[in-house]
Amino acid sequence: MDFLLPMLVDGLAASALIFFIAVGLTLVFSVLRVLNVAHGSFYAVGAYVAVTIGGVVMSAGAPQWLSFPILFLSAALTAALLGPVIERTFIRFTYGKPEAVQILVTFALFLIFEDLQKLVFGVQAYYQDAAVNVLGISDIGGIIYLNYQLLLIALAAAVVVALRVMLHHTRLGKMIVAVVADPEVSATLGIDTRRVYMAAFTIGVFLAALGGALASPNSGVAPGLGAEAIVLGFAVAAIGGLGQIEGAALAAVIVGIARVLAIYYVPQLEPVAPYLVMLAVLLVRPYGLFGAATQRKI
Amino acid sequence: MLHFIIILALAAAFAAIPAFFPWLAFVFTLVLAKGFAALGVAILLRAGLISIGHALFYAVGAYTVGFLSSRAGVNLLIPQLVAAAVVSGLFGLVIGLFMVRYRGIFFAMLNLAVSMVGYTLLSKLYTLTGGTDGLSIATPRVLGMTVGREAFEAILLYGGLGLAFVVGIVVHRYLKSPMGEALPAVESNEIRLEYLGIAVPRVLLFAYVGSAVLAGIGGAIHALIVGHITPDLAYWTTSGQLVLVAVLGGIGGVAGPFIGATFLESVRAAAVIYAPDAWNIIIGAGLLVVIFFLPRGLHGLIERITRKGERP
Amino acid sequence: MSAPLLSVRGVRVAFGGVKAADGVDLDVNAGEFLAIIGPNGSGKTTFINLATGYVKPQAGTIRLEGRDITSARPRDVTKLGIARAFQIPQLFTEHTVLENLMLAVAANQGFWRWQSPLGSPAVREAAMDLLTTVGLADMVGASSNALNEGARKLTDIALALALKPRLLLLDEPTAGVSTDEKFPLMDRLAAVLRERGVTAVFVEHDMDLVRRYADRVVVWNQGRVVADGAPDAVLTDPAVLRDVVGVL
């Protein structure tokens, strides 16, 4: 059993990264009522921005510890540059439109981002692992852990708490909750729903970009990251129930454990483990673990 | 009537142009391949269902041919095509049983997810699929005759065009049947369909299997004309092209996807030369343009012209 | 007395604490016209939703001629001969009025024949007959999306009639229909139903219509059946007048 615990840390650390995508996807969906197919692209862009800035700063001889705040800075930069612009232009067009239009518009964005990444960052893979090295390792009970992985798990947990606090104890958070409950009533109460939409979307972009940035020191960046990100992020969001933040957290843990079990028993199934969990959950509960069916009033 | 004449004229032009510009024969055969697959996507679009993973069935059709050719040694055109249709139909049936429970964004994303799993498997199962190297397909024998490459490509183009006509008529009749007319009804009022005693999942499963078969036929033609296939056929960007072709062609009629495919493959022929790295940007921007400015697609343009002609 | 056509026993269902049905026992007898009246939000529509399987009861059983249909889906119930018309008309907005009706007629007439056109002569004729019955013969080509509320209601009722049901559940059939049209419509509808021997349940707010067309009246209040009997008796009951009719 000695190797199970490290494997679990490994699995949960990977899940933590997917959780960053899923939680943003779910948050944006619950506020804007738009499921952004291009959401995974922000993960990829966040990763590219992080390795690019990291590479420049590190090769300029900056101290190693700086590589860590750069990850957060990169995510913030990505969110600030892309969030408001994308929401104001393409996403806003789809509000209140049929779901088919929302899918097509965000899917088109996804395609455009795919090539933009290649044009800007090229097709080669990048590695920038200073942040992993600088954190070092821990020896707990004779088992070696990468501190970076433990930190990822802690950060994911912190995001759950931070979102809770933000939604229930800050002005912006309360406005978001009000808009989720009823956009029209919120507007009549003087809430600027357009700003709330923009803020929520930008937070979603930030979380996805943060996931990508945090993933980059461990696994590097290469084309195709966005597709993997949106598919896994959606799987986790759907397992938890679309729009459910705690659901996404629980789903991420389940997916992490499922991956470990797959590696342990049937290694070939490891890449498809998240989908098998999604299939099983959706067959039993079509709206996810925490989601509820909404029946049309007739 | 005018409508049908326009489509006949387009088909005649389609058949004639490669005779004068032989280098276009290859492009036009790919147009047929994409057109078949996009017609499948368009059938589902009528029910408001957007599959952004239909490249999976395109790849299943292509790999069925590839497997028969390079692994099983079956180098016969007709059996290869039939097998591709049957195998992709079976995949459609199994996956469709799960998919027909979902609508809207879930349907779209689950199709994407399944196609990504398929892409991963095609890349990883090296012994079966050749991994990322893919499979090569030899020129098959046609009706027992050994044919040269040039003759085979002509057979594929004109045979494919004939097949497109037959399939087009069959699909057109299906869309006008009660089950076909029920597709837009699924989108507009599924509850009422249930209250007419109609099993909506069965309506959708039939459409899903049919769309998978069409995509499989398209994939098979693709494999045969290109002669080499890779897992990229199943990648989501291929699905994106199929969705664009279906939307571009409009979902109004069976000719739409073929018109859309002609347009798109022509653009692609130019893009390969002038903007090889921006192909997905072109596809994405094209989708946005259609959604913003041409909600009924190119086929809608023909409809508008003929409407004006018939009702002055 | 023969066994009831539809039999509801001890049915309970609540939506977030609001009891729409709170231990309801109710029989619908073959051949009768039963009116259900009661204040808004008392659960009348829920009764129709329960009987057709759209809403599943948390307790109790629903039987059609002795056959348990408690957990049946709407399409199963429909196949057993129960049809419904909706309070808010449920139409196929992408289709014309005639196509709407043809889909309904085709639903149990060669629906799965995938290479035959929807508009076969027999189906088209049956659809036209139904539209004539509800007085919409001159609307055949109109898009169902472009109709006024009254015409939408009539189309909705015609869709239910197309199924040739044994039991027809009508949810406020004349709401939205103009005052001059109400009685002619109900006259035509009642005649067709009597002629075909269809049993009908209709939720209604208009007491004049209830008096004129119902054989029996059930009063529904706060998820319970509080009165049940002939229209003359129920509609003159002081308690009913005070609690129900008075607030309508």
PDB file of N, CA, C and O in Angstrom, chain B residues 169-171 173-179 181-182 184-203 206, chain C residues 49 52 54 73-75 78-79 84-86 90-95 103-104 106-107 110-118 156 159-160 163:
ATOM      1  N   ILE B 169     -31.611  11.456 -52.585  1.00  0.00           N
ATOM      2  CA  ILE B 169     -33.046  11.233 -52.750  1.00  0.00           C
ATOM      3  C   ILE B 169     -33.613  10.456 -51.559  1.00  0.00           C
ATOM      4  O   ILE B 169     -34.660  10.795 -51.006  1.00  0.00           O
ATOM      5  N   VAL B 170     -32.875   9.427 -51.131  1.00  0.00           N
ATOM      6  CA  VAL B 170     -33.332   8.631 -49.979  1.00  0.00           C
ATOM      7  C   VAL B 170     -33.452   9.523 -48.735  1.00  0.00           C
ATOM      8  O   VAL B 170     -34.459   9.478 -48.016  1.00  0.00           O
ATOM      9  N   VAL B 171     -32.438  10.357 -48.504  1.00  0.00           N
ATOM     10  CA  VAL B 171     -32.468  11.221 -47.315  1.00  0.00           C
ATOM     11  C   VAL B 171     -33.586  12.257 -47.443  1.00  0.00           C
ATOM     12  O   VAL B 171     -34.287  12.550 -46.474  1.00  0.00           O
ATOM     13  N   ARG B 173     -36.393  11.912 -49.018  1.00  0.00           N
ATOM     14  CA  ARG B 173     -37.673  11.241 -48.729  1.00  0.00           C
ATOM     15  C   ARG B 173     -37.839  10.984 -47.236  1.00  0.00           C
ATOM     16  O   ARG B 173     -38.934  11.106 -46.682  1.00  0.00           O
ATOM     17  N   TYR B 174     -36.726  10.619 -46.601  1.00  0.00           N
ATOM     18  CA  TYR B 174     -36.763  10.412 -45.148  1.00  0.00           C
ATOM     19  C   TYR B 174     -37.150  11.706 -44.423  1.00  0.00           C
ATOM     20  O   TYR B 174     -38.016  11.706 -43.538  1.00  0.00           O
ATOM     21  N   LEU B 175     -36.539  12.817 -44.851  1.00  0.00           N
ATOM     22  CA  LEU B 175     -36.820  14.082 -44.160  1.00  0.00           C
ATOM     23  C   LEU B 175     -38.263  14.519 -44.350  1.00  0.00           C
ATOM     24  O   LEU B 175     -38.806  15.254 -43.533  1.00  0.00           O
ATOM     25  N   LYS B 176     -38.893  14.072 -45.442  1.00  0.00           N
ATOM     26  CA  LYS B 176     -40.294  14.439 -45.685  1.00  0.00           C
ATOM     27  C   LYS B 176     -41.262  13.431 -45.078  1.00  0.00           C
ATOM     28  O   LYS B 176     -42.481  13.617 -45.143  1.00  0.00           O
ATOM     29  N   SER B 177     -40.737  12.338 -44.537  1.00  0.00           N
ATOM     30  CA  SER B 177     -41.607  11.324 -43.926  1.00  0.00           C
ATOM     31  C   SER B 177     -42.013  11.789 -42.529  1.00  0.00           C
ATOM     32  O   SER B 177     -41.436  12.741 -42.007  1.00  0.00           O
ATOM     33  N   PRO B 178     -42.992  11.126 -41.928  1.00  0.00           N
ATOM     34  CA  PRO B 178     -43.378  11.541 -40.566  1.00  0.00           C
ATOM     35  C   PRO B 178     -42.180  11.576 -39.614  1.00  0.00           C
ATOM     36  O   PRO B 178     -42.022  12.518 -38.838  1.00  0.00           O
ATOM     37  N   MET B 179     -41.312  10.548 -39.709  1.00  0.00           N
ATOM     38  CA  MET B 179     -40.179  10.515 -38.789  1.00  0.00           C
ATOM     39  C   MET B 179     -39.210  11.671 -39.053  1.00  0.00           C
ATOM     40  O   MET B 179     -38.617  12.214 -38.127  1.00  0.00           O
ATOM     41  N   GLU B 181     -40.073  14.604 -40.473  1.00  0.00           N
ATOM     42  CA  GLU B 181     -40.734  15.846 -40.070  1.00  0.00           C
ATOM     43  C   GLU B 181     -40.776  15.976 -38.552  1.00  0.00           C
ATOM     44  O   GLU B 181     -40.949  17.071 -38.014  1.00  0.00           O
ATOM     45  N   ALA B 182     -40.647  14.851 -37.866  1.00  0.00           N
ATOM     46  CA  ALA B 182     -40.650  14.904 -36.398  1.00  0.00           C
ATOM     47  C   ALA B 182     -39.353  15.515 -35.863  1.00  0.00           C
ATOM     48  O   ALA B 182     -39.315  15.964 -34.727  1.00  0.00           O
ATOM     49  N   PRO B 184     -37.603  18.437 -36.649  1.00  0.00           N
ATOM     50  CA  PRO B 184     -37.760  19.822 -36.164  1.00  0.00           C
ATOM     51  C   PRO B 184     -38.761  19.920 -35.018  1.00  0.00           C
ATOM     52  O   PRO B 184     -38.673  20.828 -34.187  1.00  0.00           O
ATOM     53  N   ALA B 185     -39.695  18.965 -34.977  1.00  0.00           N
ATOM     54  CA  ALA B 185     -40.669  18.966 -33.884  1.00  0.00           C
ATOM     55  C   ALA B 185     -40.012  18.628 -32.552  1.00  0.00           C
ATOM     56  O   ALA B 185     -40.457  19.078 -31.502  1.00  0.00           O
ATOM     57  N   VAL B 186     -38.943  17.842 -32.591  1.00  0.00           N
ATOM     58  CA  VAL B 186     -38.201  17.559 -31.354  1.00  0.00           C
ATOM     59  C   VAL B 186     -37.661  18.864 -30.799  1.00  0.00           C
ATOM     60  O   VAL B 186     -37.698  19.113 -29.602  1.00  0.00           O
ATOM     61  N   GLU B 187     -37.169  19.714 -31.716  1.00  0.00           N
ATOM     62  CA  GLU B 187     -36.623  20.982 -31.257  1.00  0.00           C
ATOM     63  C   GLU B 187     -37.731  21.924 -30.792  1.00  0.00           C
ATOM     64  O   GLU B 187     -37.622  22.566 -29.763  1.00  0.00           O
ATOM     65  N   SER B 188     -38.815  22.004 -31.581  1.00  0.00           N
ATOM     66  CA  SER B 188     -39.823  23.013 -31.233  1.00  0.00           C
ATOM     67  C   SER B 188     -40.712  22.570 -30.075  1.00  0.00           C
ATOM     68  O   SER B 188     -41.104  23.401 -29.268  1.00  0.00           O
ATOM     69  N   ASN B 189     -41.038  21.284 -29.978  1.00  0.00           N
ATOM     70  CA  ASN B 189     -41.896  20.882 -28.862  1.00  0.00           C
ATOM     71  C   ASN B 189     -41.845  19.384 -28.601  1.00  0.00           C
ATOM     72  O   ASN B 189     -42.723  18.623 -29.004  1.00  0.00           O
ATOM     73  N   GLU B 190     -40.818  18.981 -27.896  1.00  0.00           N
ATOM     74  CA  GLU B 190     -40.645  17.562 -27.605  1.00  0.00           C
ATOM     75  C   GLU B 190     -41.768  17.019 -26.737  1.00  0.00           C
ATOM     76  O   GLU B 190     -42.180  15.865 -26.880  1.00  0.00           O
ATOM     77  N   ILE B 191     -42.270  17.859 -25.833  1.00  0.00           N
ATOM     78  CA  ILE B 191     -43.323  17.394 -24.931  1.00  0.00           C
ATOM     79  C   ILE B 191     -44.567  16.997 -25.726  1.00  0.00           C
ATOM     80  O   ILE B 191     -45.182  15.965 -25.474  1.00  0.00           O
ATOM     81  N   ARG B 192     -44.923  17.814 -26.725  1.00  0.00           N
ATOM     82  CA  ARG B 192     -46.102  17.473 -27.511  1.00  0.00           C
ATOM     83  C   ARG B 192     -45.883  16.168 -28.279  1.00  0.00           C
ATOM     84  O   ARG B 192     -46.801  15.357 -28.397  1.00  0.00           O
ATOM     85  N   LEU B 193     -44.675  15.954 -28.778  1.00  0.00           N
ATOM     86  CA  LEU B 193     -44.403  14.689 -29.469  1.00  0.00           C
ATOM     87  C   LEU B 193     -44.654  13.512 -28.540  1.00  0.00           C
ATOM     88  O   LEU B 193     -45.271  12.516 -28.921  1.00  0.00           O
ATOM     89  N   GLU B 194     -44.168  13.627 -27.303  1.00  0.00           N
ATOM     90  CA  GLU B 194     -44.405  12.577 -26.309  1.00  0.00           C
ATOM     91  C   GLU B 194     -45.907  12.358 -26.137  1.00  0.00           C
ATOM     92  O   GLU B 194     -46.374  11.231 -26.056  1.00  0.00           O
ATOM     93  N   TYR B 195     -46.641  13.470 -26.089  1.00  0.00           N
ATOM     94  CA  TYR B 195     -48.085  13.392 -25.882  1.00  0.00           C
ATOM     95  C   TYR B 195     -48.838  12.978 -27.149  1.00  0.00           C
ATOM     96  O   TYR B 195     -50.044  12.886 -27.138  1.00  0.00           O
ATOM     97  N   LEU B 196     -48.106  12.789 -28.245  1.00  0.00           N
ATOM     98  CA  LEU B 196     -48.728  12.145 -29.405  1.00  0.00           C
ATOM     99  C   LEU B 196     -48.409  10.653 -29.391  1.00  0.00           C
ATOM    100  O   LEU B 196     -48.739   9.926 -30.314  1.00  0.00           O
ATOM    101  N   GLY B 197     -47.728  10.216 -28.330  1.00  0.00           N
ATOM    102  CA  GLY B 197     -47.394   8.796 -28.213  1.00  0.00           C
ATOM    103  C   GLY B 197     -46.161   8.407 -28.999  1.00  0.00           C
ATOM    104  O   GLY B 197     -45.918   7.223 -29.239  1.00  0.00           O
ATOM    105  N   ILE B 198     -45.382   9.404 -29.422  1.00  0.00           N
ATOM    106  CA  ILE B 198     -44.202   9.128 -30.246  1.00  0.00           C
ATOM    107  C   ILE B 198     -42.973   8.978 -29.359  1.00  0.00           C
ATOM    108  O   ILE B 198     -42.714   9.828 -28.504  1.00  0.00           O
ATOM    109  N   ALA B 199     -42.237   7.903 -29.553  1.00  0.00           N
ATOM    110  CA  ALA B 199     -41.022   7.662 -28.768  1.00  0.00           C
ATOM    111  C   ALA B 199     -39.899   8.509 -29.344  1.00  0.00           C
ATOM    112  O   ALA B 199     -39.232   8.110 -30.303  1.00  0.00           O
ATOM    113  N   VAL B 200     -39.692   9.678 -28.741  1.00  0.00           N
ATOM    114  CA  VAL B 200     -38.683  10.613 -29.256  1.00  0.00           C
ATOM    115  C   VAL B 200     -37.281   9.980 -29.304  1.00  0.00           C
ATOM    116  O   VAL B 200     -36.562  10.159 -30.290  1.00  0.00           O
ATOM    117  N   PRO B 201     -36.860   9.212 -28.276  1.00  0.00           N
ATOM    118  CA  PRO B 201     -35.535   8.603 -28.374  1.00  0.00           C
ATOM    119  C   PRO B 201     -35.367   7.731 -29.617  1.00  0.00           C
ATOM    120  O   PRO B 201     -34.301   7.683 -30.218  1.00  0.00           O
ATOM    121  N   ARG B 202     -36.436   7.040 -30.021  1.00  0.00           N
ATOM    122  CA  ARG B 202     -36.348   6.202 -31.222  1.00  0.00           C
ATOM    123  C   ARG B 202     -36.189   7.068 -32.465  1.00  0.00           C
ATOM    124  O   ARG B 202     -35.440   6.729 -33.375  1.00  0.00           O
ATOM    125  N   VAL B 203     -36.952   8.179 -32.508  1.00  0.00           N
ATOM    126  CA  VAL B 203     -36.834   9.108 -33.635  1.00  0.00           C
ATOM    127  C   VAL B 203     -35.395   9.584 -33.760  1.00  0.00           C
ATOM    128  O   VAL B 203     -34.812   9.608 -34.853  1.00  0.00           O
ATOM    129  N   PHE B 206     -32.747   6.748 -34.730  1.00  0.00           N
ATOM    130  CA  PHE B 206     -32.760   6.487 -36.180  1.00  0.00           C
ATOM    131  C   PHE B 206     -31.938   7.546 -36.898  1.00  0.00           C
ATOM    132  O   PHE B 206     -31.106   7.233 -37.752  1.00  0.00           O
TER     133      PHE B 206
ATOM    134  N   ASN C  49     -51.383  16.352 -15.184  1.00  0.00           N
ATOM    135  CA  ASN C  49     -49.983  15.915 -15.303  1.00  0.00           C
ATOM    136  C   ASN C  49     -49.772  14.542 -14.666  1.00  0.00           C
ATOM    137  O   ASN C  49     -49.009  13.724 -15.181  1.00  0.00           O
ATOM    138  N   THR C  52     -51.324  11.664 -16.756  1.00  0.00           N
ATOM    139  CA  THR C  52     -50.648  11.368 -18.015  1.00  0.00           C
ATOM    140  C   THR C  52     -49.174  11.034 -17.824  1.00  0.00           C
ATOM    141  O   THR C  52     -48.446  10.894 -18.805  1.00  0.00           O
ATOM    142  N   TYR C  54     -46.725  12.843 -16.631  1.00  0.00           N
ATOM    143  CA  TYR C  54     -45.719  13.909 -16.731  1.00  0.00           C
ATOM    144  C   TYR C  54     -45.112  14.195 -15.367  1.00  0.00           C
ATOM    145  O   TYR C  54     -43.940  14.521 -15.255  1.00  0.00           O
ATOM    146  N   ARG C  73     -44.969   6.543 -18.716  1.00  0.00           N
ATOM    147  CA  ARG C  73     -44.556   7.828 -19.288  1.00  0.00           C
ATOM    148  C   ARG C  73     -45.691   8.396 -20.129  1.00  0.00           C
ATOM    149  O   ARG C  73     -46.592   7.655 -20.546  1.00  0.00           O
ATOM    150  N   PRO C  74     -45.632   9.694 -20.440  1.00  0.00           N
ATOM    151  CA  PRO C  74     -46.704  10.272 -21.259  1.00  0.00           C
ATOM    152  C   PRO C  74     -46.963   9.488 -22.539  1.00  0.00           C
ATOM    153  O   PRO C  74     -48.120   9.263 -22.912  1.00  0.00           O
ATOM    154  N   ARG C  75     -45.888   9.036 -23.217  1.00  0.00           N
ATOM    155  CA  ARG C  75     -46.154   8.353 -24.484  1.00  0.00           C
ATOM    156  C   ARG C  75     -46.820   6.996 -24.285  1.00  0.00           C
ATOM    157  O   ARG C  75     -47.592   6.554 -25.127  1.00  0.00           O
ATOM    158  N   THR C  78     -50.445   7.803 -23.548  1.00  0.00           N
ATOM    159  CA  THR C  78     -51.095   8.220 -24.792  1.00  0.00           C
ATOM    160  C   THR C  78     -51.486   7.004 -25.621  1.00  0.00           C
ATOM    161  O   THR C  78     -52.586   6.933 -26.168  1.00  0.00           O
ATOM    162  N   LYS C  79     -50.586   6.032 -25.677  1.00  0.00           N
ATOM    163  CA  LYS C  79     -50.880   4.833 -26.482  1.00  0.00           C
ATOM    164  C   LYS C  79     -52.041   4.038 -25.897  1.00  0.00           C
ATOM    165  O   LYS C  79     -52.711   3.296 -26.599  1.00  0.00           O
ATOM    166  N   ARG C  84     -54.345  14.630 -24.211  1.00  0.00           N
ATOM    167  CA  ARG C  84     -54.548  15.849 -23.448  1.00  0.00           C
ATOM    168  C   ARG C  84     -54.363  17.064 -24.329  1.00  0.00           C
ATOM    169  O   ARG C  84     -53.588  17.049 -25.287  1.00  0.00           O
ATOM    170  N   ALA C  85     -55.104  18.115 -23.960  1.00  0.00           N
ATOM    171  CA  ALA C  85     -54.857  19.432 -24.528  1.00  0.00           C
ATOM    172  C   ALA C  85     -54.315  20.294 -23.398  1.00  0.00           C
ATOM    173  O   ALA C  85     -54.618  20.057 -22.232  1.00  0.00           O
ATOM    174  N   PHE C  86     -53.506  21.270 -23.759  1.00  0.00           N
ATOM    175  CA  PHE C  86     -52.754  22.003 -22.743  1.00  0.00           C
ATOM    176  C   PHE C  86     -53.347  23.384 -22.468  1.00  0.00           C
ATOM    177  O   PHE C  86     -53.978  23.993 -23.327  1.00  0.00           O
ATOM    178  N   GLN C  90     -49.390  23.603 -26.886  1.00  0.00           N
ATOM    179  CA  GLN C  90     -48.083  23.015 -27.188  1.00  0.00           C
ATOM    180  C   GLN C  90     -48.084  22.591 -28.648  1.00  0.00           C
ATOM    181  O   GLN C  90     -48.571  21.518 -29.002  1.00  0.00           O
ATOM    182  N   LEU C  91     -47.542  23.472 -29.497  1.00  0.00           N
ATOM    183  CA  LEU C  91     -47.566  23.228 -30.943  1.00  0.00           C
ATOM    184  C   LEU C  91     -46.154  23.080 -31.480  1.00  0.00           C
ATOM    185  O   LEU C  91     -45.187  23.437 -30.823  1.00  0.00           O
ATOM    186  N   PHE C  92     -46.076  22.571 -32.720  1.00  0.00           N
ATOM    187  CA  PHE C  92     -44.792  22.497 -33.408  1.00  0.00           C
ATOM    188  C   PHE C  92     -44.625  23.792 -34.190  1.00  0.00           C
ATOM    189  O   PHE C  92     -45.159  23.951 -35.282  1.00  0.00           O
ATOM    190  N   THR C  93     -43.895  24.718 -33.595  1.00  0.00           N
ATOM    191  CA  THR C  93     -43.892  26.081 -34.124  1.00  0.00           C
ATOM    192  C   THR C  93     -43.148  26.205 -35.449  1.00  0.00           C
ATOM    193  O   THR C  93     -43.234  27.224 -36.111  1.00  0.00           O
ATOM    194  N   GLU C  94     -42.374  25.175 -35.821  1.00  0.00           N
ATOM    195  CA  GLU C  94     -41.669  25.239 -37.104  1.00  0.00           C
ATOM    196  C   GLU C  94     -42.554  24.730 -38.242  1.00  0.00           C
ATOM    197  O   GLU C  94     -42.146  24.760 -39.394  1.00  0.00           O
ATOM    198  N   HIS C  95     -43.714  24.209 -37.904  1.00  0.00           N
ATOM    199  CA  HIS C  95     -44.591  23.615 -38.913  1.00  0.00           C
ATOM    200  C   HIS C  95     -45.866  24.437 -39.079  1.00  0.00           C
ATOM    201  O   HIS C  95     -46.247  25.198 -38.200  1.00  0.00           O
ATOM    202  N   LEU C 103     -48.868  15.427 -38.436  1.00  0.00           N
ATOM    203  CA  LEU C 103     -47.962  14.699 -37.540  1.00  0.00           C
ATOM    204  C   LEU C 103     -48.753  13.935 -36.483  1.00  0.00           C
ATOM    205  O   LEU C 103     -48.443  12.783 -36.172  1.00  0.00           O
ATOM    206  N   ALA C 104     -49.787  14.584 -35.963  1.00  0.00           N
ATOM    207  CA  ALA C 104     -50.592  13.934 -34.925  1.00  0.00           C
ATOM    208  C   ALA C 104     -51.340  12.733 -35.495  1.00  0.00           C
ATOM    209  O   ALA C 104     -51.423  11.672 -34.869  1.00  0.00           O
ATOM    210  N   ALA C 106     -50.486  11.015 -38.160  1.00  0.00           N
ATOM    211  CA  ALA C 106     -49.511  10.000 -38.551  1.00  0.00           C
ATOM    212  C   ALA C 106     -48.916   9.284 -37.345  1.00  0.00           C
ATOM    213  O   ALA C 106     -48.335   8.209 -37.491  1.00  0.00           O
ATOM    214  N   ALA C 107     -49.045   9.902 -36.164  1.00  0.00           N
ATOM    215  CA  ALA C 107     -48.419   9.316 -34.977  1.00  0.00           C
ATOM    216  C   ALA C 107     -48.847   7.869 -34.768  1.00  0.00           C
ATOM    217  O   ALA C 107     -48.042   7.040 -34.355  1.00  0.00           O
ATOM    218  N   GLY C 110     -48.645   4.631 -39.460  1.00  0.00           N
ATOM    219  CA  GLY C 110     -47.466   4.540 -40.322  1.00  0.00           C
ATOM    220  C   GLY C 110     -46.391   5.546 -40.005  1.00  0.00           C
ATOM    221  O   GLY C 110     -45.687   5.993 -40.896  1.00  0.00           O
ATOM    222  N   PHE C 111     -46.250   5.877 -38.726  1.00  0.00           N
ATOM    223  CA  PHE C 111     -45.253   6.872 -38.353  1.00  0.00           C
ATOM    224  C   PHE C 111     -43.836   6.425 -38.713  1.00  0.00           C
ATOM    225  O   PHE C 111     -43.003   7.229 -39.087  1.00  0.00           O
ATOM    226  N   TRP C 112     -43.551   5.134 -38.589  1.00  0.00           N
ATOM    227  CA  TRP C 112     -42.164   4.665 -38.763  1.00  0.00           C
ATOM    228  C   TRP C 112     -41.834   4.311 -40.198  1.00  0.00           C
ATOM    229  O   TRP C 112     -40.767   3.785 -40.472  1.00  0.00           O
ATOM    230  N   ARG C 113     -42.757   4.581 -41.131  1.00  0.00           N
ATOM    231  CA  ARG C 113     -42.435   4.323 -42.545  1.00  0.00           C
ATOM    232  C   ARG C 113     -41.605   5.489 -43.054  1.00  0.00           C
ATOM    233  O   ARG C 113     -42.143   6.534 -43.429  1.00  0.00           O
ATOM    234  N   TRP C 114     -40.306   5.279 -43.089  1.00  0.00           N
ATOM    235  CA  TRP C 114     -39.395   6.411 -43.263  1.00  0.00           C
ATOM    236  C   TRP C 114     -39.199   6.835 -44.702  1.00  0.00           C
ATOM    237  O   TRP C 114     -38.519   7.815 -44.960  1.00  0.00           O
ATOM    238  N   GLN C 115     -39.787   6.110 -45.668  1.00  0.00           N
ATOM    239  CA  GLN C 115     -39.654   6.557 -47.053  1.00  0.00           C
ATOM    240  C   GLN C 115     -41.001   6.983 -47.644  1.00  0.00           C
ATOM    241  O   GLN C 115     -41.114   7.213 -48.832  1.00  0.00           O
ATOM    242  N   SER C 116     -42.039   7.081 -46.818  1.00  0.00           N
ATOM    243  CA  SER C 116     -43.331   7.566 -47.305  1.00  0.00           C
ATOM    244  C   SER C 116     -43.539   8.984 -46.805  1.00  0.00           C
ATOM    245  O   SER C 116     -43.203   9.296 -45.675  1.00  0.00           O
ATOM    246  N   PRO C 117     -44.115   9.839 -47.636  1.00  0.00           N
ATOM    247  CA  PRO C 117     -44.277  11.228 -47.204  1.00  0.00           C
ATOM    248  C   PRO C 117     -45.284  11.362 -46.060  1.00  0.00           C
ATOM    249  O   PRO C 117     -46.205  10.552 -45.931  1.00  0.00           O
ATOM    250  N   LEU C 118     -45.074  12.394 -45.250  1.00  0.00           N
ATOM    251  CA  LEU C 118     -46.000  12.669 -44.145  1.00  0.00           C
ATOM    252  C   LEU C 118     -47.399  12.926 -44.681  1.00  0.00           C
ATOM    253  O   LEU C 118     -48.376  12.446 -44.132  1.00  0.00           O
ATOM    254  N   ASP C 156     -54.361  23.066 -30.688  1.00  0.00           N
ATOM    255  CA  ASP C 156     -53.900  22.182 -29.617  1.00  0.00           C
ATOM    256  C   ASP C 156     -54.945  21.100 -29.306  1.00  0.00           C
ATOM    257  O   ASP C 156     -54.623  19.923 -29.148  1.00  0.00           O
ATOM    258  N   LEU C 159     -55.064  18.542 -32.057  1.00  0.00           N
ATOM    259  CA  LEU C 159     -53.955  17.575 -31.966  1.00  0.00           C
ATOM    260  C   LEU C 159     -54.337  16.419 -31.041  1.00  0.00           C
ATOM    261  O   LEU C 159     -54.050  15.256 -31.334  1.00  0.00           O
ATOM    262  N   ALA C 160     -54.999  16.755 -29.927  1.00  0.00           N
ATOM    263  CA  ALA C 160     -55.407  15.710 -28.991  1.00  0.00           C
ATOM    264  C   ALA C 160     -56.492  14.832 -29.604  1.00  0.00           C
ATOM    265  O   ALA C 160     -56.472  13.607 -29.485  1.00  0.00           O
ATOM    266  N   LEU C 163     -55.703  11.828 -31.962  1.00  0.00           N
ATOM    267  CA  LEU C 163     -55.249  10.549 -31.429  1.00  0.00           C
ATOM    268  C   LEU C 163     -56.404   9.585 -31.196  1.00  0.00           C
ATOM    269  O   LEU C 163     -56.199   8.460 -30.769  1.00  0.00           O
TER     270      LEU C 163
END
